Short mmCIF file of C-alpha atoms in Angstrom, two decimals:
data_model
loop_
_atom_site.label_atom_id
_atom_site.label_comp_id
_atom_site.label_asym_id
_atom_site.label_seq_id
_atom_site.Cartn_x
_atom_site.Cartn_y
_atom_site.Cartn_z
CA UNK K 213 0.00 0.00 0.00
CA UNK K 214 1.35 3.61 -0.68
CA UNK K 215 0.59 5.34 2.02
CA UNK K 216 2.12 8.81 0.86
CA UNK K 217 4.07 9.53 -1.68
CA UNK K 218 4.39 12.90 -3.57
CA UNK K 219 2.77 13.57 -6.57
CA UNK K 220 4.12 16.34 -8.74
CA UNK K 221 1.87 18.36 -10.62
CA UNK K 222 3.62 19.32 -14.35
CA UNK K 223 3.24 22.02 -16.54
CA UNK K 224 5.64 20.27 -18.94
CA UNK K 225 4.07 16.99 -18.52
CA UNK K 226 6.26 15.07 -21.18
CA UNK K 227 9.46 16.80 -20.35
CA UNK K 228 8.92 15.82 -16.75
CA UNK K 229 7.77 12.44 -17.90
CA UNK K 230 11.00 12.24 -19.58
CA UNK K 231 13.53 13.21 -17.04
CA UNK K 232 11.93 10.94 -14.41
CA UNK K 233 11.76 8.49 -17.01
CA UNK K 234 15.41 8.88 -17.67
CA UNK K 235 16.90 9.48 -13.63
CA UNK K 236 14.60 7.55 -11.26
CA UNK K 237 16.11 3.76 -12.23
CA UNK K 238 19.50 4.97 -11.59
CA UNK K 239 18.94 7.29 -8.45
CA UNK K 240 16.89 4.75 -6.63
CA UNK K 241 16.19 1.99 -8.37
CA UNK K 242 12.52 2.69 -8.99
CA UNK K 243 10.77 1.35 -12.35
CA UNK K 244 7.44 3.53 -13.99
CA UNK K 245 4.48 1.35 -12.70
CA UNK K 246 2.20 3.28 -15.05
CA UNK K 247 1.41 5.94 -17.48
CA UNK K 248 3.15 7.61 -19.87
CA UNK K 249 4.35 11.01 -22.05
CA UNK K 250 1.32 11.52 -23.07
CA UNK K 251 -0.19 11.44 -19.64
CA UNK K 252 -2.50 12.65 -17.97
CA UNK K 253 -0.93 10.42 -15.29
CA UNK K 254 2.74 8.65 -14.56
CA UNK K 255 4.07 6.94 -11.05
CA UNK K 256 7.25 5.21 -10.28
CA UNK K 257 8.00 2.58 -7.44
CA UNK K 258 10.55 1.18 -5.60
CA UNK K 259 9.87 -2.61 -4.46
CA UNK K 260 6.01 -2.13 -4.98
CA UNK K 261 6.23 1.06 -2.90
CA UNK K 262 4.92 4.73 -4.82
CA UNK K 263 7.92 6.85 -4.87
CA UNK K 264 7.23 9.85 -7.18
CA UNK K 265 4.04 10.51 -9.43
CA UNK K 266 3.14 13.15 -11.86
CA UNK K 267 -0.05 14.80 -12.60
CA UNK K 268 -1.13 17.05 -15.57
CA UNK K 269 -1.07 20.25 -13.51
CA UNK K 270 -4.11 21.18 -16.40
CA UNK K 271 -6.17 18.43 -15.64
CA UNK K 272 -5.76 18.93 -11.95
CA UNK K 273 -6.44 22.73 -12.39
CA UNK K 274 -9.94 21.51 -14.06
CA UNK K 275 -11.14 19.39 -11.20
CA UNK K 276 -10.28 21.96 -8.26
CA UNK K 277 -11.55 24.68 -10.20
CA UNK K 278 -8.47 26.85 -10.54
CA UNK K 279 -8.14 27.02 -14.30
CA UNK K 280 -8.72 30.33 -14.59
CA UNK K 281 -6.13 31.52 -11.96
CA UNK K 282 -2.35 32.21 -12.93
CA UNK K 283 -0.28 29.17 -13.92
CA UNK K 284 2.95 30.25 -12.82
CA UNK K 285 2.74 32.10 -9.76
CA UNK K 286 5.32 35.28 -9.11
CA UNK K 287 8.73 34.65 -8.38
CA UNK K 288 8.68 33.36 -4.11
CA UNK K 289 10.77 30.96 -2.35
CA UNK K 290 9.88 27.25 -2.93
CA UNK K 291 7.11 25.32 -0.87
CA UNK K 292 8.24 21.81 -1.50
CA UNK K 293 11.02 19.60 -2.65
CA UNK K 294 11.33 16.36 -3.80
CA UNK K 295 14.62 14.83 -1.90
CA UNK K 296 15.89 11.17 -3.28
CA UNK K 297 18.96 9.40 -1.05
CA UNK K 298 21.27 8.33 -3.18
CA UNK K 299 24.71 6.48 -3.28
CA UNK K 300 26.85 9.13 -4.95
CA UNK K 301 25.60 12.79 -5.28
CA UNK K 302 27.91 13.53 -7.74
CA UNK K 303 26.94 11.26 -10.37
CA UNK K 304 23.72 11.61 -9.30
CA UNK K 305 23.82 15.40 -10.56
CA UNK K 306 25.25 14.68 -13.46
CA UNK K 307 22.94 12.29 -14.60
CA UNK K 308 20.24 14.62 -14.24
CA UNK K 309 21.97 17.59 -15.49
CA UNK K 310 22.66 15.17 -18.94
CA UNK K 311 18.61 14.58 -19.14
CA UNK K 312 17.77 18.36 -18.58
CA UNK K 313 17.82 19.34 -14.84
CA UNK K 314 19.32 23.01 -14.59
CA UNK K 315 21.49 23.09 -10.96
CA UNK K 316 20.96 24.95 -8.35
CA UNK K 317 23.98 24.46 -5.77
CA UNK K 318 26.42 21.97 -6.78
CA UNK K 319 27.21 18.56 -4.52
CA UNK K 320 29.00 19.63 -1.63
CA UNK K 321 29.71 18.23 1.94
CA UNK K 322 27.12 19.78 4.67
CA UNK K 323 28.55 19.22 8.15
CA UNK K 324 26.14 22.05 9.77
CA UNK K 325 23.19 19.71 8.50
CA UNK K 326 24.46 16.23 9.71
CA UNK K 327 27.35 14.07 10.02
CA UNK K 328 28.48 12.83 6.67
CA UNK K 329 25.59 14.47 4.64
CA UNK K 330 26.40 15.56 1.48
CA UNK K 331 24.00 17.63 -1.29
CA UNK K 332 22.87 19.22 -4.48
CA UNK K 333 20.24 20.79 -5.24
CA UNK K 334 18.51 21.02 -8.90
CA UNK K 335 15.49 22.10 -10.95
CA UNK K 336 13.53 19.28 -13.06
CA UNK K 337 12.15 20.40 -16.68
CA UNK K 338 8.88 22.66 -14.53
CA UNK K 339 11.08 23.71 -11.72
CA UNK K 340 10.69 21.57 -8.98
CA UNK K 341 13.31 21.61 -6.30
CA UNK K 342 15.22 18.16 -6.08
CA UNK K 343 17.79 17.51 -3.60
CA UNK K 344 19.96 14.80 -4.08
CA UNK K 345 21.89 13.61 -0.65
CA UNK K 346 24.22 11.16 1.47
CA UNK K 347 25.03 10.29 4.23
#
């Protein structure tokens, strides 16, 4: 059972499709367990579990009633981010920067946050925050 797991709501819904698509196996092993670029509708998993699902933000907009509101809100700090563990955040960056992520801080060691932890943080094809870390 998934009990929570995020679900990303795209703008972009084939680019994001595509970069998941493309970084997801190799961050964390997960494989799509349905949908697909055309959408409206795509989810990954990791040993059964939901990991990471995308949503037509369009199609969403239509059912909550906010289509007629601004798509892309003015420039604020971020609300969420989507953080995956992995082995190595330095490959891990450049894998997604090779399938379209644009970085925001490069990998580097973060003592002040926790013993061993290590980051980066990037933007998929819409924007969303990603951290990659170890530790």
């Amino acid at each position: 059972m998934d009990a929570l797991h995020p679900r990303l709501l795209a703008a972009r819904f084939a680019d994001c499709f595509g970069f998941y698509g493309a970084v997801l196996p190799e961050l964390i092993g997960a494989v799509l367990a349905g949908g697909g670029p055309a959408g409206p509708y795509a989810s990954w998993d990791v040993d059964g579990q939901g990991v990471l699902a995308l949503f037509d933000r369009a199609a969403i907009a239509a059912v909550a009633g906010t289509s007629a509101l601004p798509a892309e809100p003015s420039p604020a700090q971020d609300r969420t981010m989507f953080v995956c563990r992995v082995p190595d955040v330095d490959a891990g960056l450049e894998l997604c920067l090779r399938h379209g992520a644009c970085e925001v801080a490069g990998a580097t060691d973060r003592p002040e946050w926790g013993p061993n932890l290590r980051t980066a943080h990037l933007r998929d094809p819409a924007g969303n925050l990603i951290e990659l870390q170890s530790y």
